[in-house]
Amino acid sequence: MTEDFMQHVDAETVEAMTFYSIEEKLEEHGRRCSEFGIPSPTSVPYEFESKIINKKAELRIGQEMYALLNQDQLPAADKVLAAHHKQSNNGTCFFIDGPGGTGKTHLYNTLYHLFMGQGIYVMSVAWTGIDAGLLPEERTVHSRFKFPVPILETSTSSIRPHSKEAEEIKKAEVFIWDEAAMAPSYALKAVDILLRDIMNINLPFGGKIMVLGGDFRQVLPVTRFGNRSELIAASLKSSDLLSSFKVIHLSQNMRTGTGEEEFSKWLIQLGNGELPSNEYDEIDLPRSRMLDGNLVNEIFGQHISINDIPTLYNRTILCPKNQHSFLVNEEVLQRLPGTETTYTSVDDVECEDGDDVTNYPTEFLNSLTPLGMPPHKLKLKPGAIVMLLHNLDVKQGLCKGIRLIVRRLQNHTIDCEVATGSNKGSRVIIPRITMTPSDIFLPFKLRRHQFPIRLSFSMTINESQGQTFERLGLLLPQLVCNENIW
C-alpha cells in the first residue's frame, strides 16, 4: 500500500500517510488500527490536510447545474439558499417531496456544489447505500452518524462530543438527506439528539440547515410483524420533528417518455390514494399493463446469448419478497450461457451460552439465508448480474445495493465490473468476508464466510429504490404489504 504514496515524499511521510489511510478505511466500518496491532496515526499528514476544496470549480459546477433547474426546482433551490443567507423567515429545515423522476437528486447536487463553492461545508447522506452513490460524498446515514444496523428505537450514535467525527460534523452548516421517507421516525430523532448534543444548542438539529427529501408514495419504513398503527407510527409523517420542516413539492417528471404520460399520471394517483377502490381497498390494475404469459420471457427473452449480457443490468423483475426473487434469479441464471460455478460458505454460530452451539448443526445453518445475507450455495456464471450485500468501500462506490456484472470467477476472488453509478465500467475484486445478519429475531448470531453478493436479475421492491431501468416487470404472486407499496 505504501507504493501508492511514494511519489515526491520521504519514507517517514509515506509511512504516516499509509497508516492514516488504513485508519480512514477502518473507521468506515467502525474499527481502529489499534484493534489489529497496527500503530494508530498520531496526526493528520500534511498531504491529507492540504486537499483543499477548489471553490471556483465547485461554484462553476453549481452555477451550471443551477441554470438547468426547471420551474419547480428553481424556487426550491432559492428557498434553501436564502435560508443560509438569512433572507428567509421560513426556518432552516426543508423537506423536498417529489415522485421519482422529478429531479430531487439534481436539486441536491446543485445545492451541494453552490454551497461548497461559497465555502459553506455540506454533508450529504442517504438512507441506503445505492442512493448514497448518487450524492457527492457517497455516505449513508448509518455510516456518517455512526448508528448501528439495524437502527432501533433505543439506538444512539457512537459519536462522542469533541471526537474527530463530532468536530467534522460541527463544521458542516448544511445537511442533505436523500430518501428520508424510507427512514423510521426514531432515526430522525436520533440525528436530532446527536446534532443538539454536538452543537450544545437546544434547537432542532442543533440549528443546522436540514434538506431532507423523498417520496412517501413509495417505500416506507419496514416494521416487521407490525400492524397498521405501528406502520404509521414508524413513518416520518408521525414524527413531532416534521413540524419544523417546510415542505416543498416537485411535480414535473423529467423521465416520462412519449406515450408514458397516462401511466405516470396513474402511478401518482395510486400513490396519492385517488384511485377508486372497493370495500377492501383493492383497485383495478390497467389491463394494458398486465401480462398473462411468462414474465421472465418478456423481460429477459426465452434465450439469452453472449450479445445480450451488456444490456442485462438494465432489466429487472421486482418482487414483494426475497423468496420470490430467488426463484426468478435461478430461472434467469439457467438461461445464461456458460459454465456454472458454485461457491459454498463456511457457517458457524455464536451463542451467549457456549453449550448451546451444539443445538445448531452445520446443516441447519447452511439452510438459512437471513435478510441481507448471501446464500450458503452461491451459484454464478460469467455475465451474471449480482448485488453487493455489504459496504466494502463506500467512497469508491462499493456500497450495499450496487449492482455488478461478473467477469471472472476465481477460487478466492470474483472479478466484477460496476454496472451503474459514477464508477460504472470500473473493475473491482470481491473477496470472501465474514458476515453476520442484522436480523435481531434469530436466537443466535450466525457467522457466514462467503462472497458478499447474490444474483440480482430480480430483486425486491425495496432494493430497487434509487435505480433506473429500461425494462422492468413487476411480479405479484401475493398481496403487497403496506411497507412495500410501489
CSV table of C-alpha atoms in Angstrom, one decimal:
chain,number,residue,atom,x,y,z
A,1,MET,CA,0.0,0.0,0.0
A,2,THR,CA,2.9,2.3,0.6
A,3,GLU,CA,3.6,2.3,-3.1
A,4,ASP,CA,0.5,4.4,-3.6
A,5,PHE,CA,2.2,7.3,-1.7
A,6,MET,CA,5.9,7.1,-2.8
A,7,GLN,CA,5.9,9.9,-5.3
A,8,HIS,CA,7.8,13.1,-4.1
A,9,VAL,CA,7.7,12.3,-0.4
A,10,ASP,CA,10.2,10.8,2.0
A,11,ALA,CA,9.9,7.4,3.7
A,12,GLU,CA,8.7,8.7,7.0
A,13,THR,CA,5.9,10.7,5.4
A,14,VAL,CA,5.0,7.6,3.3
A,15,GLU,CA,4.6,5.6,6.4
A,16,ALA,CA,2.4,8.2,8.1
A,17,MET,CA,0.2,8.5,5.1
A,18,THR,CA,-0.2,4.8,4.8
A,19,PHE,CA,-1.2,4.4,8.5
A,20,TYR,CA,-3.6,7.3,8.2
A,21,SER,CA,-5.2,5.9,5.0
A,22,ILE,CA,-5.7,2.5,6.7
A,23,GLU,CA,-7.2,4.2,9.7
A,24,GLU,CA,-9.7,6.0,7.4
A,25,LYS,CA,-10.7,2.8,5.8
A,26,LEU,CA,-11.2,1.0,9.1
A,27,GLU,CA,-13.2,3.9,10.5
A,28,GLU,CA,-15.8,3.5,7.7
A,29,HIS,CA,-16.6,0.1,9.4
A,30,GLY,CA,-16.4,1.4,12.9
A,31,ARG,CA,-12.9,-0.1,13.7
A,32,ARG,CA,-9.5,1.3,14.6
A,33,CYS,CA,-5.9,0.4,13.7
A,34,SER,CA,-5.2,-0.3,17.4
A,35,GLU,CA,-7.6,-3.2,17.3
A,36,PHE,CA,-5.4,-5.0,14.9
A,37,GLY,CA,-2.0,-4.2,16.4
A,38,ILE,CA,-1.3,-1.5,13.8
A,39,PRO,CA,0.2,1.8,15.0
A,40,SER,CA,-2.5,4.4,15.2
A,41,PRO,CA,-1.7,7.7,13.3
A,42,THR,CA,-0.8,10.4,15.8
A,43,SER,CA,-1.5,13.3,13.5
A,44,VAL,CA,-3.0,14.0,10.1
A,45,PRO,CA,-0.3,14.1,7.4
A,46,TYR,CA,0.1,17.5,5.7
A,47,GLU,CA,-0.5,15.8,2.3
A,48,PHE,CA,-4.0,14.9,3.5
A,49,GLU,CA,-4.7,18.2,5.2
A,50,SER,CA,-3.8,20.0,2.0
A,51,LYS,CA,-6.6,18.6,0.0
A,52,ILE,CA,-8.3,22.0,-0.2
A,53,ILE,CA,-11.7,22.2,-1.9
A,54,ASN,CA,-11.5,24.0,-5.2
A,55,LYS,CA,-14.2,26.7,-4.5
A,56,LYS,CA,-14.0,28.1,-8.0
A,57,ALA,CA,-14.6,24.7,-9.6
A,58,GLU,CA,-17.4,23.8,-7.2
A,59,LEU,CA,-19.1,27.2,-7.8
A,60,ARG,CA,-18.8,26.7,-11.6
A,61,ILE,CA,-20.4,23.3,-11.4
A,62,GLY,CA,-23.1,24.6,-9.1
A,63,GLN,CA,-23.9,27.5,-11.4
A,64,GLU,CA,-24.0,25.2,-14.5
A,65,MET,CA,-26.4,22.9,-12.7
A,66,TYR,CA,-28.5,25.8,-11.4
A,67,ALA,CA,-29.0,27.0,-14.9
A,68,LEU,CA,-30.6,23.7,-15.7
A,69,LEU,CA,-33.2,23.8,-12.9
A,70,ASN,CA,-36.9,23.6,-14.0
A,71,GLN,CA,-39.8,25.8,-12.8
A,72,ASP,CA,-40.3,23.5,-9.8
A,73,GLN,CA,-36.6,23.1,-8.8
A,74,LEU,CA,-35.6,26.7,-9.1
A,75,PRO,CA,-37.8,28.2,-6.3
A,76,ALA,CA,-36.9,25.2,-4.2
A,77,ALA,CA,-33.2,25.9,-4.6
A,78,ASP,CA,-33.7,29.6,-3.9
A,79,LYS,CA,-35.6,28.9,-0.6
A,80,VAL,CA,-32.8,26.7,0.7
A,81,LEU,CA,-30.1,29.2,-0.4
A,82,ALA,CA,-32.0,32.1,1.2
A,83,ALA,CA,-32.2,30.2,4.5
A,84,HIS,CA,-28.4,30.3,4.8
A,85,HIS,CA,-28.1,33.9,3.8
A,86,LYS,CA,-30.8,34.9,6.4
A,87,GLN,CA,-33.1,36.2,3.7
A,88,SER,CA,-36.0,34.0,4.7
A,89,ASN,CA,-38.1,33.7,7.9
A,90,ASN,CA,-39.4,30.2,7.0
A,91,GLY,CA,-37.0,28.3,9.1
A,92,THR,CA,-34.0,26.2,8.2
A,93,CYS,CA,-35.5,22.7,7.7
A,94,PHE,CA,-36.9,21.7,4.4
A,95,PHE,CA,-38.5,18.5,3.0
A,96,ILE,CA,-38.3,18.0,-0.8
A,97,ASP,CA,-41.4,15.9,-1.6
A,98,GLY,CA,-41.5,14.5,-5.2
A,99,PRO,CA,-42.1,11.3,-7.0
A,100,GLY,CA,-39.3,9.5,-8.8
A,101,GLY,CA,-38.1,11.4,-11.9
A,102,THR,CA,-38.9,14.9,-10.6
A,103,GLY,CA,-35.2,15.9,-10.2
A,104,LYS,CA,-34.6,15.6,-6.5
A,105,THR,CA,-31.1,14.3,-6.9
A,106,HIS,CA,-30.2,17.1,-9.4
A,107,LEU,CA,-31.5,19.6,-6.9
A,108,TYR,CA,-29.5,18.1,-4.0
A,109,ASN,CA,-26.3,18.1,-6.1
A,110,THR,CA,-26.9,21.7,-7.3
A,111,LEU,CA,-27.2,22.9,-3.7
A,112,TYR,CA,-24.2,20.9,-2.6
A,113,HIS,CA,-21.9,22.5,-5.2
A,114,LEU,CA,-23.3,26.0,-4.8
A,115,PHE,CA,-22.8,25.9,-1.0
A,116,MET,CA,-19.3,24.3,-1.2
A,117,GLY,CA,-18.3,26.9,-3.9
A,118,GLN,CA,-19.1,29.6,-1.3
A,119,GLY,CA,-17.0,27.9,1.4
A,120,ILE,CA,-20.1,26.5,3.2
A,121,TYR,CA,-19.4,22.9,4.2
A,122,VAL,CA,-22.1,20.5,3.3
A,123,MET,CA,-22.6,16.8,4.4
A,124,SER,CA,-24.8,14.7,2.1
A,125,VAL,CA,-26.2,11.3,3.2
A,126,ALA,CA,-28.8,8.9,2.0
A,127,TRP,CA,-30.8,6.1,3.8
A,128,THR,CA,-29.4,3.4,1.5
A,129,GLY,CA,-26.0,2.8,0.0
A,130,ILE,CA,-27.3,2.7,-3.6
A,131,ASP,CA,-28.9,6.2,-3.1
A,132,ALA,CA,-25.8,7.5,-1.3
A,133,GLY,CA,-23.8,6.6,-4.5
A,134,LEU,CA,-25.9,9.3,-6.3
A,135,LEU,CA,-24.6,12.1,-4.0
A,136,PRO,CA,-21.2,13.7,-3.9
A,137,GLU,CA,-20.0,12.2,-0.5
A,138,GLU,CA,-21.5,8.8,-1.1
A,139,ARG,CA,-22.2,8.2,2.7
A,140,THR,CA,-25.2,6.5,4.3
A,141,VAL,CA,-26.9,7.9,7.4
A,142,HIS,CA,-25.6,4.9,9.4
A,143,SER,CA,-22.0,5.5,8.2
A,144,ARG,CA,-21.9,9.3,8.7
A,145,PHE,CA,-23.7,9.4,12.1
A,146,LYS,CA,-22.3,6.0,13.4
A,147,PHE,CA,-25.7,4.3,14.0
A,148,PRO,CA,-26.0,0.6,14.4
A,149,VAL,CA,-27.5,-1.7,11.8
A,150,PRO,CA,-30.4,-2.1,12.2
A,151,ILE,CA,-31.2,1.1,13.9
A,152,LEU,CA,-33.8,0.6,16.7
A,153,GLU,CA,-36.0,3.0,18.8
A,154,THR,CA,-33.4,2.8,21.6
A,155,SER,CA,-30.3,3.2,19.3
A,156,THR,CA,-27.9,6.1,19.7
A,157,SER,CA,-24.9,7.3,17.8
A,158,SER,CA,-21.4,6.1,18.9
A,159,ILE,CA,-20.0,9.6,18.2
A,160,ARG,CA,-19.0,11.5,21.3
A,161,PRO,CA,-18.6,15.3,21.7
A,162,HIS,CA,-15.1,16.5,20.8
A,163,SER,CA,-14.2,13.4,18.9
A,164,LYS,CA,-12.8,13.7,15.4
A,165,GLU,CA,-16.2,12.8,13.8
A,166,ALA,CA,-18.0,15.3,16.1
A,167,GLU,CA,-15.6,18.1,15.1
A,168,GLU,CA,-16.2,17.3,11.4
A,169,ILE,CA,-20.0,17.4,11.9
A,170,LYS,CA,-19.7,20.6,13.8
A,171,LYS,CA,-18.0,22.3,10.8
A,172,ALA,CA,-20.9,21.4,8.5
A,173,GLU,CA,-23.6,24.0,8.1
A,174,VAL,CA,-25.9,22.2,5.7
A,175,PHE,CA,-27.1,18.5,5.7
A,176,ILE,CA,-28.7,16.9,2.7
A,177,TRP,CA,-30.5,13.6,3.3
A,178,ASP,CA,-31.9,11.7,0.4
A,179,GLU,CA,-34.7,9.0,0.6
A,180,ALA,CA,-35.6,10.2,4.1
A,181,ALA,CA,-39.1,8.8,3.7
A,182,MET,CA,-37.7,5.3,4.0
A,183,ALA,CA,-36.3,6.0,7.4
A,184,PRO,CA,-38.2,5.4,10.6
A,185,SER,CA,-39.2,8.4,12.7
A,186,TYR,CA,-36.8,7.4,15.5
A,187,ALA,CA,-33.8,7.6,13.1
A,188,LEU,CA,-34.7,11.3,12.5
A,189,LYS,CA,-35.0,11.7,16.3
A,190,ALA,CA,-31.6,10.1,16.8
A,191,VAL,CA,-30.0,12.6,14.3
A,192,ASP,CA,-31.7,15.5,16.1
A,193,ILE,CA,-30.4,14.4,19.5
A,194,LEU,CA,-26.8,13.9,18.1
A,195,LEU,CA,-26.7,17.3,16.5
A,196,ARG,CA,-28.1,19.1,19.6
A,197,ASP,CA,-25.5,17.3,21.7
A,198,ILE,CA,-22.6,18.1,19.4
A,199,MET,CA,-23.6,21.8,18.9
A,200,ASN,CA,-24.7,22.2,22.5
A,201,ILE,CA,-27.7,24.2,21.3
A,202,ASN,CA,-31.3,23.3,22.2
A,203,LEU,CA,-32.6,24.0,18.7
A,204,PRO,CA,-34.0,21.4,16.1
A,205,PHE,CA,-30.9,19.6,14.7
A,206,GLY,CA,-28.6,21.9,16.5
A,207,GLY,CA,-29.5,24.9,14.3
A,208,LYS,CA,-28.2,23.3,11.2
A,209,ILE,CA,-29.8,23.7,7.8
A,210,MET,CA,-31.5,20.4,7.0
A,211,VAL,CA,-32.6,19.4,3.5
A,212,LEU,CA,-34.5,16.1,3.5
A,213,GLY,CA,-36.1,14.6,0.5
A,214,GLY,CA,-38.1,11.5,-0.6
A,215,ASP,CA,-41.5,10.2,-1.7
A,216,PHE,CA,-44.0,8.9,0.8
A,217,ARG,CA,-45.9,7.3,-2.1
A,218,GLN,CA,-43.1,4.7,-2.4
A,219,VAL,CA,-41.3,2.5,0.2
A,220,LEU,CA,-42.0,3.4,3.8
A,221,PRO,CA,-40.0,2.1,6.8
A,222,VAL,CA,-40.3,-1.7,7.2
A,223,THR,CA,-41.8,-2.7,10.5
A,224,ARG,CA,-41.6,-6.5,10.9
A,225,PHE,CA,-44.8,-8.0,12.2
A,226,GLY,CA,-46.2,-4.6,12.7
A,227,ASN,CA,-49.9,-3.8,12.5
A,228,ARG,CA,-51.3,-0.8,10.6
A,229,SER,CA,-51.0,1.6,13.5
A,230,GLU,CA,-47.4,0.6,14.1
A,231,LEU,CA,-46.5,1.1,10.5
A,232,ILE,CA,-48.0,4.6,10.6
A,233,ALA,CA,-46.2,5.4,13.9
A,234,ALA,CA,-42.8,4.4,12.3
A,235,SER,CA,-43.2,6.8,9.4
A,236,LEU,CA,-41.6,10.3,9.5
A,237,LYS,CA,-45.1,11.6,9.0
A,238,SER,CA,-45.7,10.8,12.6
A,239,SER,CA,-42.6,12.5,13.9
A,240,ASP,CA,-43.0,15.6,16.0
A,241,LEU,CA,-39.9,17.0,14.3
A,242,LEU,CA,-41.7,17.1,10.9
A,243,SER,CA,-43.4,20.3,12.1
A,244,SER,CA,-40.0,22.0,11.9
A,245,PHE,CA,-39.8,21.3,8.2
A,246,LYS,CA,-41.2,23.4,5.3
A,247,VAL,CA,-42.4,21.0,2.6
A,248,ILE,CA,-41.5,21.9,-1.0
A,249,HIS,CA,-43.3,19.9,-3.7
A,250,LEU,CA,-41.8,18.8,-7.0
A,251,SER,CA,-44.2,17.5,-9.7
A,252,GLN,CA,-42.6,18.0,-13.1
A,253,ASN,CA,-41.4,14.5,-14.2
A,254,MET,CA,-38.2,14.7,-16.1
A,255,ARG,CA,-38.1,10.9,-17.1
A,256,THR,CA,-41.5,10.4,-18.5
A,257,GLY,CA,-41.1,9.4,-22.2
A,258,THR,CA,-43.5,9.8,-25.1
A,259,GLY,CA,-46.6,7.7,-24.6
A,260,GLU,CA,-46.0,7.2,-20.9
A,261,GLU,CA,-47.7,10.2,-19.6
A,262,GLU,CA,-51.0,8.4,-18.8
A,263,PHE,CA,-49.3,5.6,-16.9
A,264,SER,CA,-47.2,8.1,-15.0
A,265,LYS,CA,-50.3,10.0,-14.0
A,266,TRP,CA,-52.0,6.7,-12.9
A,267,LEU,CA,-49.0,5.9,-10.7
A,268,ILE,CA,-49.2,9.3,-9.0
A,269,GLN,CA,-53.0,8.8,-8.4
A,270,LEU,CA,-52.2,5.4,-6.9
A,271,GLY,CA,-49.6,6.9,-4.5
A,272,ASN,CA,-52.0,9.7,-3.5
A,273,GLY,CA,-54.8,7.2,-2.8
A,274,GLU,CA,-57.0,8.9,-5.5
A,275,LEU,CA,-58.0,5.7,-7.5
A,276,PRO,CA,-61.4,4.2,-7.0
A,277,SER,CA,-61.3,1.1,-4.7
A,278,ASN,CA,-63.7,-1.4,-3.3
A,279,GLU,CA,-64.6,-2.1,0.3
A,280,TYR,CA,-61.4,-4.0,0.8
A,281,ASP,CA,-59.3,-1.1,-0.5
A,282,GLU,CA,-58.5,-3.1,-3.7
A,283,ILE,CA,-58.0,-1.3,-7.0
A,284,ASP,CA,-58.2,-2.5,-10.7
A,285,LEU,CA,-54.9,-2.6,-12.5
A,286,PRO,CA,-54.7,-1.3,-16.1
A,287,ARG,CA,-55.3,-4.3,-18.4
A,288,SER,CA,-52.7,-2.8,-20.8
A,289,ARG,CA,-50.0,-3.2,-18.2
A,290,MET,CA,-50.8,-6.8,-17.3
A,291,LEU,CA,-49.1,-10.0,-18.8
A,292,ASP,CA,-50.7,-13.4,-19.0
A,293,GLY,CA,-47.5,-15.1,-20.2
A,294,ASN,CA,-44.1,-15.8,-18.8
A,295,LEU,CA,-42.7,-12.6,-17.2
A,296,VAL,CA,-39.1,-13.9,-17.5
A,297,ASN,CA,-39.5,-14.4,-21.2
A,298,GLU,CA,-40.9,-10.9,-21.6
A,299,ILE,CA,-38.1,-9.1,-19.7
A,300,PHE,CA,-35.1,-11.2,-20.5
A,301,GLY,CA,-36.1,-13.3,-23.5
A,302,GLN,CA,-36.6,-17.0,-23.9
A,303,HIS,CA,-32.9,-17.5,-24.7
A,304,ILE,CA,-30.0,-15.3,-23.5
A,305,SER,CA,-27.0,-15.0,-25.8
A,306,ILE,CA,-23.5,-13.6,-25.2
A,307,ASN,CA,-24.5,-10.5,-27.0
A,308,ASP,CA,-27.3,-9.8,-24.5
A,309,ILE,CA,-25.1,-9.7,-21.5
A,310,PRO,CA,-24.1,-6.0,-21.8
A,311,THR,CA,-27.8,-5.0,-21.5
A,312,LEU,CA,-28.9,-7.4,-18.8
A,313,TYR,CA,-28.2,-4.9,-16.0
A,314,ASN,CA,-30.9,-2.5,-17.5
A,315,ARG,CA,-33.6,-5.1,-17.0
A,316,THR,CA,-35.1,-6.5,-13.8
A,317,ILE,CA,-38.1,-8.2,-12.3
A,318,LEU,CA,-39.3,-6.7,-9.0
A,319,CYS,CA,-40.9,-9.0,-6.3
A,320,PRO,CA,-42.5,-8.3,-2.9
A,321,LYS,CA,-40.3,-10.7,-1.1
A,322,ASN,CA,-36.8,-12.3,-1.3
A,323,GLN,CA,-38.2,-15.8,-1.7
A,324,HIS,CA,-39.9,-14.8,-4.9
A,325,SER,CA,-36.8,-13.0,-6.3
A,326,PHE,CA,-34.6,-16.1,-5.5
A,327,LEU,CA,-36.8,-18.3,-7.8
A,328,VAL,CA,-36.7,-15.7,-10.7
A,329,ASN,CA,-32.9,-15.4,-10.3
A,330,GLU,CA,-32.4,-19.1,-10.5
A,331,GLU,CA,-34.5,-19.3,-13.7
A,332,VAL,CA,-32.6,-16.5,-15.4
A,333,LEU,CA,-29.2,-17.9,-14.5
A,334,GLN,CA,-30.1,-21.2,-16.2
A,335,ARG,CA,-30.8,-19.3,-19.4
A,336,LEU,CA,-27.4,-17.6,-19.3
A,337,PRO,CA,-24.8,-19.3,-21.4
A,338,GLY,CA,-21.6,-20.5,-19.8
A,339,THR,CA,-20.4,-22.9,-17.1
A,340,GLU,CA,-21.9,-22.5,-13.6
A,341,THR,CA,-19.7,-22.3,-10.6
A,342,THR,CA,-20.9,-22.9,-7.1
A,343,TYR,CA,-19.3,-21.3,-4.0
A,344,THR,CA,-20.2,-22.7,-0.6
A,345,SER,CA,-20.0,-20.8,2.6
A,346,VAL,CA,-18.4,-21.7,5.9
A,347,ASP,CA,-21.0,-21.2,8.7
A,348,ASP,CA,-20.8,-21.2,12.4
A,349,VAL,CA,-22.7,-19.7,15.3
A,350,GLU,CA,-22.1,-17.6,18.3
A,351,CYS,CA,-24.2,-18.0,21.4
A,352,GLU,CA,-24.1,-16.4,24.9
A,353,ASP,CA,-24.0,-19.9,26.4
A,354,GLY,CA,-21.3,-21.8,24.6
A,355,ASP,CA,-23.1,-25.1,25.3
A,356,ASP,CA,-25.9,-24.0,23.0
A,357,VAL,CA,-23.7,-24.2,19.9
A,358,THR,CA,-24.4,-27.9,19.6
A,359,ASN,CA,-28.1,-27.2,19.2
A,360,TYR,CA,-27.5,-25.7,15.8
A,361,PRO,CA,-25.9,-28.3,13.5
A,362,THR,CA,-24.0,-27.0,10.4
A,363,GLU,CA,-26.6,-28.5,8.0
A,364,PHE,CA,-29.2,-26.3,9.7
A,365,LEU,CA,-27.1,-23.2,9.5
A,366,ASN,CA,-26.4,-23.9,5.8
A,367,SER,CA,-30.2,-23.9,5.2
A,368,LEU,CA,-30.6,-20.4,6.4
A,369,THR,CA,-30.5,-17.3,4.2
A,370,PRO,CA,-31.3,-14.3,6.5
A,371,LEU,CA,-32.1,-10.9,5.2
A,372,GLY,CA,-29.2,-9.2,3.6
A,373,MET,CA,-27.0,-12.4,3.5
A,374,PRO,CA,-25.6,-14.4,0.6
A,375,PRO,CA,-26.8,-18.0,0.3
A,376,HIS,CA,-24.8,-20.9,1.5
A,377,LYS,CA,-24.5,-22.2,-2.1
A,378,LEU,CA,-23.8,-19.2,-4.3
A,379,LYS,CA,-24.3,-20.2,-8.0
A,380,LEU,CA,-22.7,-17.9,-10.6
A,381,LYS,CA,-21.8,-17.7,-14.3
A,382,PRO,CA,-19.6,-15.1,-16.1
A,383,GLY,CA,-22.0,-12.3,-17.2
A,384,ALA,CA,-24.4,-12.8,-14.3
A,385,ILE,CA,-25.8,-9.7,-12.6
A,386,VAL,CA,-25.2,-9.6,-8.9
A,387,MET,CA,-25.9,-7.2,-6.0
A,388,LEU,CA,-23.3,-6.2,-3.4
A,389,LEU,CA,-24.7,-7.0,0.1
A,390,HIS,CA,-22.1,-5.2,2.3
A,391,ASN,CA,-20.4,-1.8,2.2
A,392,LEU,CA,-16.8,-2.6,1.1
A,393,ASP,CA,-15.6,0.8,0.2
A,394,VAL,CA,-18.4,3.5,0.1
A,395,LYS,CA,-16.0,6.2,-1.1
A,396,GLN,CA,-15.2,4.1,-4.1
A,397,GLY,CA,-18.9,3.4,-4.8
A,398,LEU,CA,-18.7,-0.2,-3.5
A,399,CYS,CA,-21.8,0.2,-1.3
A,400,LYS,CA,-24.5,-2.2,-0.3
A,401,GLY,CA,-27.1,-2.4,-3.1
A,402,ILE,CA,-24.9,-1.6,-6.0
A,403,ARG,CA,-25.2,-4.0,-9.0
A,404,LEU,CA,-22.2,-5.6,-10.6
A,405,ILE,CA,-21.5,-7.8,-13.7
A,406,VAL,CA,-19.5,-10.9,-13.0
A,407,ARG,CA,-16.5,-11.0,-15.4
A,408,ARG,CA,-14.2,-13.7,-14.0
A,409,LEU,CA,-14.8,-16.5,-11.4
A,410,GLN,CA,-11.7,-17.5,-9.4
A,411,ASN,CA,-11.2,-19.7,-6.4
A,412,HIS,CA,-10.7,-17.0,-3.8
A,413,THR,CA,-11.9,-13.8,-5.5
A,414,ILE,CA,-14.5,-12.7,-8.1
A,415,ASP,CA,-13.7,-10.2,-10.7
A,416,CYS,CA,-16.7,-7.9,-11.3
A,417,GLU,CA,-17.5,-4.7,-13.3
A,418,VAL,CA,-19.5,-1.9,-11.8
A,419,ALA,CA,-22.8,-1.8,-13.7
A,420,THR,CA,-24.2,1.6,-12.6
A,421,GLY,CA,-23.3,4.9,-10.9
A,422,SER,CA,-20.4,7.2,-11.2
A,423,ASN,CA,-17.9,4.3,-11.2
A,424,LYS,CA,-19.7,2.4,-14.0
A,425,GLY,CA,-17.3,0.3,-16.0
A,426,SER,CA,-14.6,0.1,-13.4
A,427,ARG,CA,-13.3,-3.4,-12.4
A,428,VAL,CA,-13.4,-4.5,-8.8
A,429,ILE,CA,-12.2,-7.6,-7.0
A,430,ILE,CA,-14.7,-9.1,-4.5
A,431,PRO,CA,-13.2,-11.2,-1.6
A,432,ARG,CA,-14.8,-13.5,0.8
A,433,ILE,CA,-15.7,-11.9,4.1
A,434,THR,CA,-17.3,-13.0,7.3
A,435,MET,CA,-20.8,-11.5,7.7
A,436,THR,CA,-23.4,-11.6,10.4
A,437,PRO,CA,-27.1,-10.8,9.7
A,438,SER,CA,-28.8,-7.8,11.2
A,439,ASP,CA,-31.8,-10.0,11.9
A,440,ILE,CA,-32.4,-9.5,15.6
A,441,PHE,CA,-35.1,-12.2,15.7
A,442,LEU,CA,-32.6,-15.1,15.5
A,443,PRO,CA,-31.9,-16.7,18.9
A,444,PHE,CA,-28.2,-16.8,18.0
A,445,LYS,CA,-25.6,-14.9,15.9
A,446,LEU,CA,-24.9,-16.6,12.6
A,447,ARG,CA,-21.4,-16.0,11.1
A,448,ARG,CA,-21.2,-16.8,7.4
A,449,HIS,CA,-17.9,-16.6,5.4
A,450,GLN,CA,-18.9,-16.1,1.8
A,451,PHE,CA,-18.7,-13.6,-1.1
A,452,PRO,CA,-20.9,-10.7,-0.1
A,453,ILE,CA,-23.0,-10.9,-3.3
A,454,ARG,CA,-26.1,-12.6,-4.6
A,455,LEU,CA,-27.8,-12.8,-8.0
A,456,SER,CA,-29.7,-9.7,-9.0
A,457,PHE,CA,-31.6,-10.3,-12.2
A,458,SER,CA,-34.6,-9.9,-9.9
A,459,MET,CA,-34.8,-8.0,-6.6
A,460,THR,CA,-37.3,-6.9,-4.1
A,461,ILE,CA,-39.3,-3.6,-4.5
A,462,ASN,CA,-37.3,-2.1,-1.5
A,463,GLU,CA,-34.0,-2.9,-3.1
A,464,SER,CA,-34.9,-1.1,-6.4
A,465,GLN,CA,-35.2,2.3,-4.7
A,466,GLY,CA,-33.0,4.9,-6.4
A,467,GLN,CA,-32.4,2.8,-9.5
A,468,THR,CA,-33.5,3.3,-13.1
A,469,PHE,CA,-34.2,0.5,-15.6
A,470,GLU,CA,-35.0,0.4,-19.3
A,471,ARG,CA,-37.2,-2.7,-19.0
A,472,LEU,CA,-39.0,-3.7,-15.8
A,473,GLY,CA,-41.5,-6.3,-14.8
A,474,LEU,CA,-43.5,-6.5,-11.5
A,475,LEU,CA,-44.2,-10.0,-10.2
A,476,LEU,CA,-47.1,-10.0,-7.7
A,477,PRO,CA,-47.7,-13.6,-6.5
A,478,GLN,CA,-49.4,-12.3,-3.4
A,479,LEU,CA,-50.7,-9.0,-1.9
A,480,VAL,CA,-48.1,-6.4,-1.3
A,481,CYS,CA,-47.8,-5.4,2.3
A,482,ASN,CA,-48.2,-1.7,3.4
A,483,GLU,CA,-44.5,-1.2,3.8
A,484,ASN,CA,-43.8,-2.4,0.2
A,485,ILE,CA,-46.3,-0.3,-1.8
A,486,TRP,CA,-44.6,0.8,-5.1
